[in-house]
C-alpha positions as a Python dict, from the first residue, in 0.01 Angstrom:
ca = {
    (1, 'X'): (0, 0, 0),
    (2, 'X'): (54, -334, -77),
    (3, 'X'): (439, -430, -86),
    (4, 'X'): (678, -352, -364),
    (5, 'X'): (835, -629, -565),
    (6, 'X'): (1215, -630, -663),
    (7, 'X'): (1154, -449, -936),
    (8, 'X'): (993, -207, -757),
    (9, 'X'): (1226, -178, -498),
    (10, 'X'): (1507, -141, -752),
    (11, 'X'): (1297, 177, -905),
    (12, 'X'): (1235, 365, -579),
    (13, 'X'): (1610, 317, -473),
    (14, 'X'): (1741, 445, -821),
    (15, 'X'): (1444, 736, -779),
    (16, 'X'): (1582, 805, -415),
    (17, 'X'): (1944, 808, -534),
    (18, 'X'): (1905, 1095, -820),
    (19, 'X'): (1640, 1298, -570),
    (20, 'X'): (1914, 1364, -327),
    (21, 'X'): (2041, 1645, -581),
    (22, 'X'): (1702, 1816, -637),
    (23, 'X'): (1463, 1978, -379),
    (24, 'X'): (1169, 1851, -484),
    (25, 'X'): (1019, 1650, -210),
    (26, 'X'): (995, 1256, -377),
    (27, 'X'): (815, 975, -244),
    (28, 'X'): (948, 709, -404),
    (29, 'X'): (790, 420, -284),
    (30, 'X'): (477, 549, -421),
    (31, 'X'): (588, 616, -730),
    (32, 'X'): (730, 267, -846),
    (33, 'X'): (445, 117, -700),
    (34, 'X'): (145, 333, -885),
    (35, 'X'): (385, 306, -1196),
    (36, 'X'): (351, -123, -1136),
    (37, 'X'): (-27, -87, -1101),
    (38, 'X'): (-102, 109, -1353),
    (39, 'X'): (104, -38, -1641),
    (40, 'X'): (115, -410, -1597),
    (41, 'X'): (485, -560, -1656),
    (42, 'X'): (522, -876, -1843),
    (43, 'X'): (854, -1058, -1866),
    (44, 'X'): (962, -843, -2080),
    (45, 'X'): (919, -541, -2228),
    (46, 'X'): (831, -424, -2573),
    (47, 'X'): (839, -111, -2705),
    (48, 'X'): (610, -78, -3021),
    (49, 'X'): (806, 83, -3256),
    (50, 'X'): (1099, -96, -3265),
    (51, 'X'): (895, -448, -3196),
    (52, 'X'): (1224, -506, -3003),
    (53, 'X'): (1219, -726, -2681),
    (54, 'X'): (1363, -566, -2391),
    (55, 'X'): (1469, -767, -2052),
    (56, 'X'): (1298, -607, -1758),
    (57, 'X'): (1674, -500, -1579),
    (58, 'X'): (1757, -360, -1923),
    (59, 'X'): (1418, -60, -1838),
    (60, 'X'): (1644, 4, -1497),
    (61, 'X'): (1945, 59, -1700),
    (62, 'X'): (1797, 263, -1938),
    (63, 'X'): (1638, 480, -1661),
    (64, 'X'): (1922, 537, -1470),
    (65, 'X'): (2105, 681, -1827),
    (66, 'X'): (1808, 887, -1876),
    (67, 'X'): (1868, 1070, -1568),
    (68, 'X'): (2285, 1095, -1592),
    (69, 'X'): (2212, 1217, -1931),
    (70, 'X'): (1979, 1489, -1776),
    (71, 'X'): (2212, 1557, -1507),
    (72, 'X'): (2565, 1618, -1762),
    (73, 'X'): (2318, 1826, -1982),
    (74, 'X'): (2242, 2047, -1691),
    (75, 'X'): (2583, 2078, -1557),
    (76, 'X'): (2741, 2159, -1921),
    (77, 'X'): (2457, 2443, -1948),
    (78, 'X'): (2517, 2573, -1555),
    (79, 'X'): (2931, 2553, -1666),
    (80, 'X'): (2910, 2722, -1970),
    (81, 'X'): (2969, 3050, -1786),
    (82, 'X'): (3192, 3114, -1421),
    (83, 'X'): (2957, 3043, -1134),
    (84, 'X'): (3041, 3142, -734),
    (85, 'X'): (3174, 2808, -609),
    (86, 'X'): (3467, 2843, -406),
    (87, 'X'): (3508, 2958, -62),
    (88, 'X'): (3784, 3202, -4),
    (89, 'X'): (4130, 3022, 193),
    (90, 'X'): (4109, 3152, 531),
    (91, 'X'): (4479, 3258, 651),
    (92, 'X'): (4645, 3017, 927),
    (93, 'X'): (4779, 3346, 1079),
    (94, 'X'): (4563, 3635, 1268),
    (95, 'X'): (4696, 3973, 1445),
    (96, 'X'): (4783, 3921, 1798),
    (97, 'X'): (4552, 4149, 2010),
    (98, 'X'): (4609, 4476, 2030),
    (99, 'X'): (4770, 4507, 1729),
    (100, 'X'): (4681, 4836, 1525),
    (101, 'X'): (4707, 4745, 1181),
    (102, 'X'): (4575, 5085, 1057),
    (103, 'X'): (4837, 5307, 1255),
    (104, 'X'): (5123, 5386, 1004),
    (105, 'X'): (5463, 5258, 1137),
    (106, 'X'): (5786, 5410, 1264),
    (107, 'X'): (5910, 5665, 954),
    (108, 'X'): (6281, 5618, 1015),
    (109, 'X'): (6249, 5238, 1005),
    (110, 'X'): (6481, 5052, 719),
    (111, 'X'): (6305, 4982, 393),
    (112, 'X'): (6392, 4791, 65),
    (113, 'X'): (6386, 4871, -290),
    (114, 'X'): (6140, 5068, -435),
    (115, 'X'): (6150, 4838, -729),
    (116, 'X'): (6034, 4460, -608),
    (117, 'X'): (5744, 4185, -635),
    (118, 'X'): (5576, 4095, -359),
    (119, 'X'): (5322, 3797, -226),
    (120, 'X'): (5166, 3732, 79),
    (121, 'X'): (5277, 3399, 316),
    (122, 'X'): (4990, 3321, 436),
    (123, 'X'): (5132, 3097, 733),
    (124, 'X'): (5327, 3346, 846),
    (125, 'X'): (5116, 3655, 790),
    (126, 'X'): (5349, 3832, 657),
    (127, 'X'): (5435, 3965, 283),
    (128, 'X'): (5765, 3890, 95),
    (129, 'X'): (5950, 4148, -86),
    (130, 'X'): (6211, 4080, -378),
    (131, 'X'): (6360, 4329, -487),
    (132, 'X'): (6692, 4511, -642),
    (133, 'X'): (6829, 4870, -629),
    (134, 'X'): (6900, 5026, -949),
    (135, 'X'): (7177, 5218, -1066),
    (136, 'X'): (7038, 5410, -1381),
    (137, 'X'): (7052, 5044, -1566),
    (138, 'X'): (6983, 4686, -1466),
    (139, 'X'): (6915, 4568, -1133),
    (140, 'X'): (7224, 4528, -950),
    (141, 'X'): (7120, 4350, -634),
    (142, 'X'): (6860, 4099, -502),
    (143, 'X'): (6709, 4150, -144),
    (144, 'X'): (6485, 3963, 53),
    (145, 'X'): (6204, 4182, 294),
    (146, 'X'): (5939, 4136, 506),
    (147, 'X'): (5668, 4316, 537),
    (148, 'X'): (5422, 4280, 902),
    (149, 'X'): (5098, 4360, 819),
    (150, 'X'): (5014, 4370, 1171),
    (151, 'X'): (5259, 4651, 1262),
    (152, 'X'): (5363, 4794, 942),
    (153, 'X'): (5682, 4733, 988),
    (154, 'X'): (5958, 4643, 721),
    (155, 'X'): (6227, 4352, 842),
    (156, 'X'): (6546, 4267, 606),
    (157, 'X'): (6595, 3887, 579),
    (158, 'X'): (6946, 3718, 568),
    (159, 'X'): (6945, 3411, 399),
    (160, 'X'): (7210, 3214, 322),
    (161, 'X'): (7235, 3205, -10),
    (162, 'X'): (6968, 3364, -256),
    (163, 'X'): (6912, 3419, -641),
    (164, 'X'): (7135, 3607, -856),
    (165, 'X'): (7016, 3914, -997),
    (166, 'X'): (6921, 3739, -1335),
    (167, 'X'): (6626, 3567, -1130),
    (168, 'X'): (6477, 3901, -1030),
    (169, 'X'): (6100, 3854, -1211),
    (170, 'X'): (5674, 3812, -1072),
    (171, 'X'): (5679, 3620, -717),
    (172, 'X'): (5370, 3358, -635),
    (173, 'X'): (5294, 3207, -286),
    (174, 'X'): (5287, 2841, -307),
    (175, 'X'): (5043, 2738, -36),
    (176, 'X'): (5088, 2382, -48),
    (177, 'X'): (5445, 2429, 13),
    (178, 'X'): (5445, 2728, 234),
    (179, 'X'): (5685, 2897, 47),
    (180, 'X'): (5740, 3206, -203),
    (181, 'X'): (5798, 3078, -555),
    (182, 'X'): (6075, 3330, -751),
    (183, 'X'): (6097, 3254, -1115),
    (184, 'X'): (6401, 3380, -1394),
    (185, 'X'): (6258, 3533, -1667),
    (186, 'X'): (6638, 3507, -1829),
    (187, 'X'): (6731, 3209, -1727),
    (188, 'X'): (6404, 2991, -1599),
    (189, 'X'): (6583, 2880, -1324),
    (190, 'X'): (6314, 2870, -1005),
    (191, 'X'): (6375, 2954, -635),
    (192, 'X'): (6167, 2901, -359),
    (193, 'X'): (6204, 3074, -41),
    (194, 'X'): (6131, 2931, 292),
    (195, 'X'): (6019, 3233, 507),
    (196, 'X'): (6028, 2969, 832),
    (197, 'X'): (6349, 2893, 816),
    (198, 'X'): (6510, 3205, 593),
    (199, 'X'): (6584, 3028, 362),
    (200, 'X'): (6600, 3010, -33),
    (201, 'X'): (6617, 2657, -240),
    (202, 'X'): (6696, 2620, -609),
    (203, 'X'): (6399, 2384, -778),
    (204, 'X'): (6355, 2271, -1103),
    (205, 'X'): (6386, 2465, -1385),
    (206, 'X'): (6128, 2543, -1642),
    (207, 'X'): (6106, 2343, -1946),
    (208, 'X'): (6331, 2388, -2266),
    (209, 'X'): (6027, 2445, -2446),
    (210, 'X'): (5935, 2725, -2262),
    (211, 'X'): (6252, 2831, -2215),
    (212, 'X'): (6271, 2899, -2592),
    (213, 'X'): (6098, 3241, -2606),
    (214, 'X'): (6370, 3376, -2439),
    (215, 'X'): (6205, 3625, -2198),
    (216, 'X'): (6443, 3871, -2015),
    (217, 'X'): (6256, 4164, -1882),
    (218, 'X'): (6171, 4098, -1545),
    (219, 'X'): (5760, 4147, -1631),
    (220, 'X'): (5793, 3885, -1922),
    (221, 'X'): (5664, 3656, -1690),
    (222, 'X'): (5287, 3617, -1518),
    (223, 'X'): (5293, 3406, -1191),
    (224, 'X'): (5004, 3287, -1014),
    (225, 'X'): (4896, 3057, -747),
    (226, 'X'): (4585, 2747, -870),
    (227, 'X'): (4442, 2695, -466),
    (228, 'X'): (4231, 2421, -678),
    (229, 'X'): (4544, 2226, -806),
    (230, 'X'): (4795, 2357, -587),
    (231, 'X'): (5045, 2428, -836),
    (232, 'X'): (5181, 2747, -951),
    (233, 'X'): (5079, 2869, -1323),
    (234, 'X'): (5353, 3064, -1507),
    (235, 'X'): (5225, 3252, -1831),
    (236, 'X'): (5497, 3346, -2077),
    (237, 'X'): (5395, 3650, -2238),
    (238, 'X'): (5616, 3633, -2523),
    (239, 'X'): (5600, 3449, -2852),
    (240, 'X'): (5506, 3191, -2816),
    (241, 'X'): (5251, 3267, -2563),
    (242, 'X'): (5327, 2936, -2355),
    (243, 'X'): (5158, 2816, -2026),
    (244, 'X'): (5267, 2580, -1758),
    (245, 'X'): (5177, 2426, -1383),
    (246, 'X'): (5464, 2395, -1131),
    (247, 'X'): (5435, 2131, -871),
    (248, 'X'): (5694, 2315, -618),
    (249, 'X'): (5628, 1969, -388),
    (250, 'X'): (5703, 1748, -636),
    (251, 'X'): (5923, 1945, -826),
    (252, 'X'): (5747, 1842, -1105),
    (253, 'X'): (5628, 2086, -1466),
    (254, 'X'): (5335, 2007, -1671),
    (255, 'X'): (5184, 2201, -2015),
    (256, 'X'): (4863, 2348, -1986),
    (257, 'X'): (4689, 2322, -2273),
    (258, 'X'): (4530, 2601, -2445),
    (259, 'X'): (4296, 2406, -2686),
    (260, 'X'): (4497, 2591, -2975),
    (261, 'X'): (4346, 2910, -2840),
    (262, 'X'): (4616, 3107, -2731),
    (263, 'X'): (4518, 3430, -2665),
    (264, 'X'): (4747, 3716, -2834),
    (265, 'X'): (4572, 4075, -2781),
    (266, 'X'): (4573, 4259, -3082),
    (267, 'X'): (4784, 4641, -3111),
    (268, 'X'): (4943, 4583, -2805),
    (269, 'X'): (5264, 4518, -2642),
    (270, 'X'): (5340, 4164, -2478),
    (271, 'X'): (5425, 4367, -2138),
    (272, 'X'): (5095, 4519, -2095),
    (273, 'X'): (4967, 4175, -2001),
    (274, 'X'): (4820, 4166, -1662),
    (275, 'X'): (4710, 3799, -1485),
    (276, 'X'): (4543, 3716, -1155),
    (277, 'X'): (4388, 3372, -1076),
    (278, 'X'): (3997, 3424, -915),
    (279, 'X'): (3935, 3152, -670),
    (280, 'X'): (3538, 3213, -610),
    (281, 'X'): (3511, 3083, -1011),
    (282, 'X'): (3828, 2947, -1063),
    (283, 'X'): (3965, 3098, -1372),
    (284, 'X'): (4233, 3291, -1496),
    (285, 'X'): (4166, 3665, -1539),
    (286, 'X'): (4401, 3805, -1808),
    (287, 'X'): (4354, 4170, -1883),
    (288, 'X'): (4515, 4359, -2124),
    (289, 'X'): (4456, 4742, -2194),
    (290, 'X'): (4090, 4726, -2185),
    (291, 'X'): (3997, 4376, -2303),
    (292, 'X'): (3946, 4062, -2009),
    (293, 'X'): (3917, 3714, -2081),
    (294, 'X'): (3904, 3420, -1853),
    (295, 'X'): (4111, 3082, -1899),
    (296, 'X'): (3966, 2759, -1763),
    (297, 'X'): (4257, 2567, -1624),
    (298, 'X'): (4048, 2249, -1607),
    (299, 'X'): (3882, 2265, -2019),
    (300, 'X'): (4219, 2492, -2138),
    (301, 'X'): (4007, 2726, -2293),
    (302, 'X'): (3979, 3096, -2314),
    (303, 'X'): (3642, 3265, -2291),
    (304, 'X'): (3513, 3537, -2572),
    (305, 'X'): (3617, 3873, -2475),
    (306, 'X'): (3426, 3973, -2209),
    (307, 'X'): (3236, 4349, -2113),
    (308, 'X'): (3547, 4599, -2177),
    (309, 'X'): (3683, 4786, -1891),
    (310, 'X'): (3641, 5173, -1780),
    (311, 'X'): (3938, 5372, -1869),
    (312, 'X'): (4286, 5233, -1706),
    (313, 'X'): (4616, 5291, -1855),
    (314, 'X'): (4970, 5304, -1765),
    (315, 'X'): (5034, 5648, -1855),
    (316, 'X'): (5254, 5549, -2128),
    (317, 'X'): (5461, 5307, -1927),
    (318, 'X'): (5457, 4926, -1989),
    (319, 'X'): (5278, 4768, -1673),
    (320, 'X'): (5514, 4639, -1402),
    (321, 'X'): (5344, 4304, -1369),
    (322, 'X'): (5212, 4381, -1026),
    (323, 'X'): (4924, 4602, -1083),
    (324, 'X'): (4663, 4329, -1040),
    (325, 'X'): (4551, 4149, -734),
    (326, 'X'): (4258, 3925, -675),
    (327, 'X'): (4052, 4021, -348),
    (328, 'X'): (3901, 3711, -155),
    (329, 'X'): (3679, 3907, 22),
    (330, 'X'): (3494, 4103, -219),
    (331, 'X'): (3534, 3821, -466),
    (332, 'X'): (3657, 4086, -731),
    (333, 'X'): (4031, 4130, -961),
    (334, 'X'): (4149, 4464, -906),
    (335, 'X'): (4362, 4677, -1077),
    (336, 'X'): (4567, 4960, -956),
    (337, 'X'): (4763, 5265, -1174),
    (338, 'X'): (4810, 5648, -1184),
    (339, 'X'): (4532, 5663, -900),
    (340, 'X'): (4239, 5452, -1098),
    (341, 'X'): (4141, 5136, -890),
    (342, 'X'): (3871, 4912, -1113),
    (343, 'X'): (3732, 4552, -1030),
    (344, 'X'): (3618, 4303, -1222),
    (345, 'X'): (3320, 4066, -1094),
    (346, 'X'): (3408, 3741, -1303),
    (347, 'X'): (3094, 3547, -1245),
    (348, 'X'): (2870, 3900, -1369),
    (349, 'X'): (3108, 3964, -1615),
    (350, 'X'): (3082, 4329, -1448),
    (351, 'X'): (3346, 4619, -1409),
    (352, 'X'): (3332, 4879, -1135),
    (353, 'X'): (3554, 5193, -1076),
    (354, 'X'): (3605, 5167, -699),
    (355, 'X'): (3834, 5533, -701),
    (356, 'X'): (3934, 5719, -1019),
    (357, 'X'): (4104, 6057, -1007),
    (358, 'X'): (3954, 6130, -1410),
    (359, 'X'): (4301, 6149, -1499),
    (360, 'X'): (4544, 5948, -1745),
    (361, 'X'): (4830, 6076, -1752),
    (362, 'X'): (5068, 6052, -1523),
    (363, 'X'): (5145, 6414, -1499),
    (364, 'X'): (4800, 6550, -1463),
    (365, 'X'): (4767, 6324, -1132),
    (366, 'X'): (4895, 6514, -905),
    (367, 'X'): (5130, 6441, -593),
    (368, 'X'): (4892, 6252, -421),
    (369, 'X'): (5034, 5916, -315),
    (370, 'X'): (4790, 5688, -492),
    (371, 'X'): (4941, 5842, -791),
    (372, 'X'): (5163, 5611, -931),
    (373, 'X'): (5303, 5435, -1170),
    (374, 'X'): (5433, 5044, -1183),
    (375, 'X'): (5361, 4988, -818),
    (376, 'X'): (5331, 4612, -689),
    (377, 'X'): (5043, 4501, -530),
    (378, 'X'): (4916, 4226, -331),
    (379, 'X'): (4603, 4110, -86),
    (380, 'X'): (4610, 4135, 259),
    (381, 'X'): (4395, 3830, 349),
    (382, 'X'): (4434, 3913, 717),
    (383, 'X'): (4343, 4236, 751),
    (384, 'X'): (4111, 4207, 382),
    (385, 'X'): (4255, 4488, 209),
    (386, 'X'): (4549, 4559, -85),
    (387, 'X'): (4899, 4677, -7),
    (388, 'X'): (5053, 4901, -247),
    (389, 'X'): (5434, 4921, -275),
    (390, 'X'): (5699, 5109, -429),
    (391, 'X'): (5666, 5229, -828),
    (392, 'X'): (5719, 5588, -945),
    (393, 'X'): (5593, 5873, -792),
    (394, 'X'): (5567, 6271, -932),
    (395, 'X'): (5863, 6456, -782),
    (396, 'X'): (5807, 6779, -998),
    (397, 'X'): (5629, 6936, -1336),
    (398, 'X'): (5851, 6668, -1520),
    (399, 'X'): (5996, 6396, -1269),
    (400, 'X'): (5902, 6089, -1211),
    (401, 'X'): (6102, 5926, -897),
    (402, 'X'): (6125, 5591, -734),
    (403, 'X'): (5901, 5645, -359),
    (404, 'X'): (5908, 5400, -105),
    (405, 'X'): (5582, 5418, 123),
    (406, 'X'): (5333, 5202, 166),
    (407, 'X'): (4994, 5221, 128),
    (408, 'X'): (4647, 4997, 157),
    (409, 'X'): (4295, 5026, -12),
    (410, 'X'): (3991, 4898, 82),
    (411, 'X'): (3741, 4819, -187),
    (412, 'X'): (3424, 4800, 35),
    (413, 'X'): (3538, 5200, 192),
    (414, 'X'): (3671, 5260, -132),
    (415, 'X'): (3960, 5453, 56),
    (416, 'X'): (4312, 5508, 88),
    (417, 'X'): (4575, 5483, 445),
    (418, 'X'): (4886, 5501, 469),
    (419, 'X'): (5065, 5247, 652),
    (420, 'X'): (5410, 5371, 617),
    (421, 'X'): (5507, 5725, 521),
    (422, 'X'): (5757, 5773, 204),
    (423, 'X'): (6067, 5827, 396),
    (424, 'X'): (6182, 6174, 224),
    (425, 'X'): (5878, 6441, 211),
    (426, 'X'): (5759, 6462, -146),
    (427, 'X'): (5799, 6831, -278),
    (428, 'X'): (5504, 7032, -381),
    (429, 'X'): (5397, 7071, -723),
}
């Protein structure tokens, strides 16, 4: 082959740059070179039906926005629906050996509230609890637990100061920061808690604007953690449906915009809204009795309704907030309540009951202790499983009671252990 010119040289470089993404074998060389021989180049170039003169490094130009052209048009087809492209966050912390994760721990140990959120610190391996005991009203105090997944074992924490009871609400574990993010759904006022050092730190409050809705039930809130952005996304469920991203670092708030888009299910109540954050396709996954839709974070968009899910209800309780969890390692939001466990595959748009006890009502369940109500839930990334807490429990024909056991499901076994037995016997039916 006889040597290229520059302009041939130019071509196969340009040709070699763009084949890098394909996997289609390309000789480039040969290419620009039988392209030269077999269509003479003058000083310029003409094309014939524009009788337009064209300088020879103008044809370069023009090829290399042919093929960025191609390349957008492909990507805007492949991103029109959720694709598999991130890896699950592997936890900094594993079990020391010999550790029996699956053996239920000591019965008479201490144990918090019943009624709590909880997230996973996934430095320390270990999930935080906050939580308040009722006296047939509001929640009177505010605790701080631990949780080791290792040994199923409950620890109370003493820090030194800690949020009022008014800042009881959804927790979300701010990985960047290494810290548990607490938000007020009454006042907006945000803590962060510092499992390290025990400690809990007053950040900047939410925006006025969001502020304005005037949530106060502790599940007017949805918290979630973006891995992509590292920011926490809080979701007021109210009117108006508002969204925002919380640098905890920074200490720094930011609008997400919904493209005028906001999603308001129809016949339903504002505290049946459920929200997890799917890593493998990054999107929001908002459920809400029966109907799923994805946000994009990066467009601010919400997706169509998507494939409805199998029967789930609450048993004619509002959800608690904390009956949805995303699972890294089956790559699948789940939702727990009165004994049904369902997943959603985002990128199939797919649901899948993983254990259903063909009940829903709450009464017809049973005793069993998957059969719940309001429970809070969160993913185990260590030991790659979901740990049910707390929620209300059948205690007769016509009681419902507060139970304080704990309990994990697998979604690949599909089945139940308990990892810490309720500390009273439950009677029988």
């Amino acid at each position: 082959m006889a040597e290229m010119d520059a302009f041939e040289r130019r071509v196969a470089g340009t040709l070699l740059h763009y084949a890098d993404d394909v996997s289609v074998a390309v000789d480039a060389a040969a290419v620009a070179h039988r392209v030269a021989l077999e269509h003479p180049r003058r000083r310029v170039g003409v094309l014939p039906w524009r009788l337009a003169a064209i300088p020879r490094v103008a044809w370069v130009l023009l090829l290399l926005a042919a093929l960025i052209t191609a390349m957008v048009a492909g990507m805007l087809v492949v991103g029109s629906q959720p694709v598999r492209k991130l890896q699950a966050v592997v936890p900094a912390f594993n079990c020391p050996p010999g550790s029996t994760p699956d053996a239920p721990g000591p019965v008479d140990q201490a144990r918090p509230p019943s009624w709590g959120y909880m997230a996973f610190d996934r430095a320390l391996g270990k999930i935080v609890l906050v939580g308040g005991r009722e006296n047939v009203g509001p929640v009177e105090t505010m605790e701080t637990w631990t949780f080791d997944v290792c040994t199923n074992a409950w620890a109370a924490m003493h820090p030194a100061s800690r949020p009022d009871v008014r800042a009881f609400g959804m927790l979300a574990y701010d990985a960047a920061a290494r810290q548990t993010i607490s938000m007020s759904p009454d006042s907006g006022r945000v803590w962060a808690y510092d499992l390290a050092s025990d400690t809990w730190t007053m950040r900047a409050g939410a925006p006025k604007t969001m502020r304005a809705g005037r949530p106060t039930a502790p599940g007017a809130l949805r918290l979630v953690y973006d891995s992509v952005a590292a920011r926490v996304v809080v979701l007021q469920v109210g009117s108006p449906r508002l969204m925002w991203s919380f640098d905890s670092v920074a200490g720094v708030w930011e609008p997400v915009d919904q493209d005028r888009d906001v999603w308001y299910p129809s016949d339903s109540s504002d505290l049946h809204f459920l929200l997890a954050y799917d890593a493998s396709v990054d999107r929001l996954v908002g459920y809400d009795r029966g109907e799923v839709r994805l946000f994009d974070l990066r467009t601010g968009t919400w997706s169509p309704p998507g494939t409805r899910s199998p029967s789930f209800g609450y048993g004619g309780y509002y959800s608690f907030g904390g009956e949805i969890a995303y699972d890294e390692a089956a790559q699948r939001t789940v939702l727990f309540s009165i004994g049904d466990v369902i997943a959603y595959d985002a990128a199939a748009d797919r649901w899948e009951t993983l254990y259903g006890t063909a009940f829903d009502q709450p009464n017809a369940c049973g005793i069993r202790p998957e059969c719940r109500v309001q429970p809070s839930m969160v993913y185990d990334p260590i030991n790659e499983r979901l740990v049910v807490y707390g929620g209300n429990v059948q205690t007769g024909a016509e009681w419902w009671g507060p139970s304080d056991d704990v309990l994990a499901f697998d979604t690949r076994t599909r089945e139940w252990t308990v990892l810490l037995e309720a500390s009273e016997a439950q009677p029988a039916p």
